[in-house]
Coordinates of C-alpha atoms in Angstrom, one line a residue:
Chain A
M1 CA -10.2 -21.5 20.0
R2 CA -7.0 -23.0 19.0
F3 CA -5.2 -20.1 17.2
W4 CA -2.4 -22.3 15.9
K5 CA -4.8 -24.3 13.9
Y6 CA -4.7 -21.6 11.3
S7 CA -0.9 -21.7 11.0
T8 CA -1.2 -24.4 8.3
P9 CA -2.0 -23.5 4.7
Q10 CA -4.8 -26.1 4.7
N11 CA -6.7 -24.5 7.5
F12 CA -5.9 -21.0 6.6
Y13 CA -7.1 -21.3 3.0
P14 CA -10.9 -21.1 3.8
A15 CA -10.3 -18.6 6.6
A16 CA -8.5 -16.3 4.2
K17 CA -11.5 -16.0 2.0
K18 CA -13.7 -14.9 4.9
I19 CA -11.0 -12.4 6.1
A20 CA -10.8 -11.0 2.6
A21 CA -14.6 -10.4 2.4
V22 CA -14.7 -8.7 5.8
F23 CA -11.8 -6.4 5.0
F24 CA -13.1 -5.5 1.5
V25 CA -16.3 -4.3 3.2
L26 CA -14.3 -2.4 5.8
A27 CA -12.2 -0.8 3.0
L28 CA -15.4 0.6 1.5
C29 CA -16.8 1.7 4.9
F30 CA -13.7 3.9 5.4
G31 CA -13.1 4.8 1.8
I32 CA -16.5 6.1 0.8
P33 CA -16.7 8.6 3.6
G34 CA -13.0 9.3 3.2
L35 CA -13.5 10.3 -0.5
Y36 CA -16.7 12.3 0.4
I37 CA -14.9 14.3 3.0
G38 CA -11.8 14.7 0.7
F39 CA -13.8 16.1 -2.2
F40 CA -16.9 17.7 -0.6
V41 CA -16.1 18.7 3.0
A42 CA -12.4 19.5 3.1
P43 CA -11.9 23.2 2.2
T44 CA -9.6 24.5 -0.6
D45 CA -6.0 24.9 0.6
H46 CA -5.0 28.6 0.8
Q47 CA -1.5 27.9 -0.6
Q48 CA -2.0 24.9 -3.0
G49 CA -5.6 25.4 -4.1
E50 CA -7.2 22.1 -5.1
A51 CA -4.0 20.4 -6.0
Y52 CA -3.5 19.3 -2.3
R53 CA -6.5 16.9 -2.7
I54 CA -3.9 14.4 -4.0
I55 CA -3.0 14.0 -0.3
F56 CA -6.0 11.7 0.3
I57 CA -4.3 9.0 -1.7
H58 CA -0.6 10.0 -1.6
V59 CA -0.1 9.9 2.1
P60 CA -2.1 6.6 2.7
A61 CA -0.2 4.9 -0.2
A62 CA 3.2 6.2 1.2
W63 CA 2.3 5.0 4.7
M64 CA 1.2 1.6 3.5
S65 CA 4.3 1.2 1.3
M66 CA 6.5 1.4 4.4
F67 CA 4.2 -0.5 6.8
I68 CA 3.6 -3.4 4.4
Y69 CA 7.4 -3.7 4.0
V70 CA 7.9 -4.1 7.8
V71 CA 5.0 -6.6 8.0
M72 CA 6.4 -8.5 5.0
A73 CA 9.9 -8.6 6.5
F74 CA 8.4 -9.8 9.9
W75 CA 6.6 -12.7 8.3
A76 CA 9.7 -13.5 6.2
A77 CA 11.8 -13.6 9.3
V78 CA 9.2 -15.8 11.2
G79 CA 9.3 -18.2 8.2
L80 CA 13.1 -18.2 8.3
I81 CA 13.4 -18.8 12.0
L82 CA 10.4 -21.1 12.7
N83 CA 10.4 -22.8 9.3
T84 CA 6.7 -22.2 9.0
R85 CA 5.5 -22.3 5.4
L86 CA 2.4 -20.1 5.8
S87 CA 4.6 -17.2 7.2
S88 CA 6.7 -17.2 4.1
M89 CA 3.6 -17.4 2.0
L90 CA 2.2 -14.3 3.8
A91 CA 5.4 -12.4 3.0
Q92 CA 5.2 -13.5 -0.6
A93 CA 1.6 -12.4 -0.7
L94 CA 2.3 -8.9 0.7
A95 CA 5.1 -8.0 -1.7
P96 CA 3.1 -7.1 -4.9
T97 CA 0.7 -5.0 -2.9
G98 CA 3.6 -3.2 -1.2
A99 CA 5.2 -2.6 -4.5
L100 CA 1.9 -1.2 -5.8
M101 CA 1.6 1.2 -2.8
T102 CA 5.1 2.3 -3.4
F103 CA 4.5 2.9 -7.1
L104 CA 1.3 4.9 -6.2
A105 CA 3.1 7.0 -3.6
L106 CA 5.8 7.9 -6.2
W107 CA 3.2 8.4 -9.0
T108 CA 0.9 10.6 -7.0
G109 CA 3.9 12.4 -5.6
A110 CA 5.1 13.2 -9.1
F111 CA 1.6 14.5 -10.0
W112 CA 1.7 16.6 -6.8
G113 CA 5.2 17.8 -7.2
R114 CA 4.7 19.1 -10.7
P115 CA 2.1 21.8 -9.9
T116 CA 3.6 22.7 -6.5
W117 CA 7.4 22.3 -6.9
G118 CA 7.5 22.8 -10.6
T119 CA 9.1 19.4 -11.2
W120 CA 7.9 15.8 -11.5
W121 CA 11.0 14.4 -9.9
V122 CA 14.0 15.5 -7.8
W123 CA 16.7 13.3 -6.4
D124 CA 16.2 14.4 -2.8
A125 CA 16.5 11.9 0.1
R126 CA 12.7 11.2 0.6
L127 CA 12.0 10.5 -3.1
T128 CA 15.2 8.5 -3.6
S129 CA 14.8 6.3 -0.5
E130 CA 11.1 5.7 -1.6
L131 CA 12.4 4.6 -5.0
V132 CA 14.9 2.3 -3.3
L133 CA 11.9 0.8 -1.5
L134 CA 10.3 0.0 -4.9
F135 CA 13.5 -1.6 -6.0
L136 CA 13.5 -3.7 -2.8
Y137 CA 10.0 -5.0 -3.4
V138 CA 10.8 -5.7 -7.1
G139 CA 14.1 -7.4 -6.0
F140 CA 12.2 -9.5 -3.5
I141 CA 9.7 -10.6 -6.1
A142 CA 12.4 -11.2 -8.8
L143 CA 14.6 -13.2 -6.4
R144 CA 11.7 -15.5 -5.5
A145 CA 10.8 -15.9 -9.2
S146 CA 14.4 -16.9 -10.0
I147 CA 14.5 -19.8 -7.5
E148 CA 12.5 -22.8 -8.5
D149 CA 12.3 -24.6 -5.1
P150 CA 9.8 -22.5 -3.1
R151 CA 11.3 -23.4 0.2
R152 CA 14.7 -22.2 -0.9
A153 CA 13.1 -19.1 -2.4
D154 CA 11.5 -18.4 1.0
K155 CA 14.9 -18.4 2.7
A156 CA 16.8 -16.4 0.1
S157 CA 14.0 -13.7 -0.2
A158 CA 13.7 -13.5 3.6
I159 CA 17.3 -12.5 3.9
L160 CA 16.7 -9.7 1.3
A161 CA 13.5 -8.6 3.1
I162 CA 15.2 -8.4 6.5
V163 CA 18.3 -6.5 5.3
G164 CA 16.0 -4.1 3.4
V165 CA 14.1 -3.1 6.6
V166 CA 16.9 -0.6 7.3
N167 CA 15.6 1.5 4.4
V168 CA 12.2 2.1 6.2
P169 CA 13.4 4.4 9.0
I170 CA 15.6 6.1 6.4
I171 CA 12.5 7.0 4.4
Y172 CA 10.6 8.1 7.4
F173 CA 13.3 10.3 8.9
S174 CA 14.8 11.4 5.6
V175 CA 12.9 14.7 5.8
K176 CA 14.5 15.4 9.2
W177 CA 18.0 14.1 8.6
W178 CA 18.6 15.8 5.3
N179 CA 17.5 19.0 3.6
T180 CA 14.8 17.8 1.3
L181 CA 12.4 19.5 -1.1
H182 CA 9.7 17.1 0.3
Q183 CA 8.0 18.7 3.3
G184 CA 8.3 17.3 6.8
A185 CA 5.6 15.2 8.5
S186 CA 2.3 17.0 9.0
V187 CA 1.1 14.2 11.3
S188 CA 3.3 12.6 13.9
L189 CA 2.9 10.8 17.3
T190 CA 4.8 13.5 19.2
K191 CA 3.0 16.7 18.2
A192 CA -0.4 18.0 17.1
P193 CA -1.1 17.7 13.4
S194 CA -0.4 20.8 11.3
M195 CA -3.4 20.6 9.0
A196 CA -7.1 21.5 9.0
S197 CA -9.2 18.9 10.9
D198 CA -11.5 18.0 7.9
M199 CA -8.4 17.4 5.7
L200 CA -6.9 15.3 8.5
L201 CA -10.1 13.3 9.0
G202 CA -10.4 12.6 5.3
M203 CA -6.7 11.5 5.1
L204 CA -7.0 9.2 8.1
L205 CA -10.2 7.6 6.8
M206 CA -8.4 7.0 3.4
A207 CA -5.4 5.6 5.3
L208 CA -7.6 3.1 7.1
S209 CA -9.3 2.2 3.8
F210 CA -5.9 1.5 2.1
W211 CA -4.9 -0.5 5.2
M212 CA -8.1 -2.7 5.0
Y213 CA -7.8 -3.0 1.3
S214 CA -4.2 -4.2 1.6
I215 CA -5.2 -6.9 4.1
A216 CA -8.1 -8.0 1.8
V217 CA -6.0 -8.3 -1.4
S218 CA -3.2 -10.0 0.5
M219 CA -5.6 -12.6 1.7
L220 CA -6.8 -13.3 -1.8
R221 CA -3.2 -13.5 -3.0
V222 CA -2.2 -15.9 -0.2
R223 CA -5.0 -18.1 -1.4
K224 CA -3.6 -18.0 -4.9
I225 CA -0.1 -18.9 -3.5
I226 CA -1.6 -21.7 -1.5
R227 CA -3.4 -23.1 -4.6
D228 CA -0.2 -22.9 -6.5
R229 CA 2.2 -24.4 -3.9
E230 CA -0.1 -27.0 -2.6
R231 CA -1.6 -28.2 -5.9
N232 CA 0.1 -31.6 -5.6
S233 CA -0.7 -32.2 -2.0
G234 CA -4.2 -33.6 -2.6
W235 CA -6.3 -31.7 -0.1
L236 CA -7.3 -28.9 -2.5
N237 CA -9.1 -31.1 -4.9
N238 CA -11.7 -32.6 -2.6
Chain B
M1 CA -17.0 22.5 -0.1
E2 CA -19.3 23.8 -2.8
W3 CA -18.2 23.1 -6.4
G4 CA -21.2 24.8 -8.1
S5 CA -21.0 22.7 -11.2
L6 CA -19.7 19.5 -12.6
Q7 CA -17.3 21.4 -14.8
N8 CA -15.8 23.1 -11.8
F9 CA -15.4 19.7 -10.1
I10 CA -13.6 18.3 -13.1
D11 CA -11.5 21.4 -13.4
M12 CA -10.2 21.2 -9.8
G13 CA -9.3 24.9 -9.8
G14 CA -7.0 24.4 -12.8
Y15 CA -5.3 21.3 -11.3
G16 CA -7.6 18.7 -12.9
L17 CA -4.8 17.0 -14.8
Y18 CA -2.8 16.4 -11.6
V19 CA -5.7 15.5 -9.3
W20 CA -7.4 13.2 -11.7
G21 CA -4.1 11.9 -13.1
S22 CA -3.4 10.7 -9.5
Y23 CA -6.9 9.3 -8.7
L24 CA -7.5 7.5 -12.0
V25 CA -4.2 5.8 -12.0
T26 CA -4.8 4.7 -8.4
L27 CA -8.3 3.4 -9.4
F28 CA -6.8 1.6 -12.4
A29 CA -4.1 0.0 -10.4
I30 CA -6.5 -1.3 -7.8
A31 CA -8.8 -2.6 -10.5
I32 CA -6.0 -4.5 -12.1
E33 CA -4.9 -6.0 -8.8
I34 CA -8.4 -7.2 -7.9
F35 CA -8.9 -8.5 -11.4
S36 CA -5.6 -10.4 -11.3
L37 CA -6.7 -12.1 -8.1
R38 CA -10.2 -13.2 -9.1
E39 CA -11.0 -16.8 -8.3
K40 CA -12.5 -18.9 -11.1

């Protein structure tokens, strides 16, 4: 199989539809058992009661908000360096989903913070750097929208995306570097997770579901972008 | 996890507003995103 064949919008367009269908199914395959475990298997938390069940969407949304940004910046950089249109289109397609995940991380965080910390919002390093991430996504989308020529918009927004990557490790390590109200990581690559195994399983299944969902909607969006940007090229109409 | 009744499930041990306020907004956001990307 010639992989590079799919690096043109024309060939990627039909493939993206198939990828979207597969990943929507995968999102359900992880999401349904994830929610079942989250609500019907995982026990009540001895400190937070049932309020902790927000974790099953809060942590996946927060992880995806950071991960999508890195992937978006990667494709933006590839588009900038290799001048490949599809790469820039992928970056463009990821931004709204990344912004949505960031919004959900902040929103569910506020709804979790209120009953457990007694406040919806606090200007600590974790929350503030996550808010900056939302502004970076919105800035990326707005910058694109303000430039009429899509190829120039690709280049300008790529610079913004690449510079903004520095914020991602700041978010991730903020709970270590500064004294934050937000708790430290319960799950990391270097030590055993500090939570009950059913809670952890539910959370990981939901994280996989969010990941698969993000891929699926990004594929649908890249199709929309291709339809928009290639509408005058002729191949779409036949 | 045994909830006993639907009322208990909705009540979420007194945290219903916060739990469902998170889940419903997430569901709503996902619905909007998928709807906005539908192909005619």
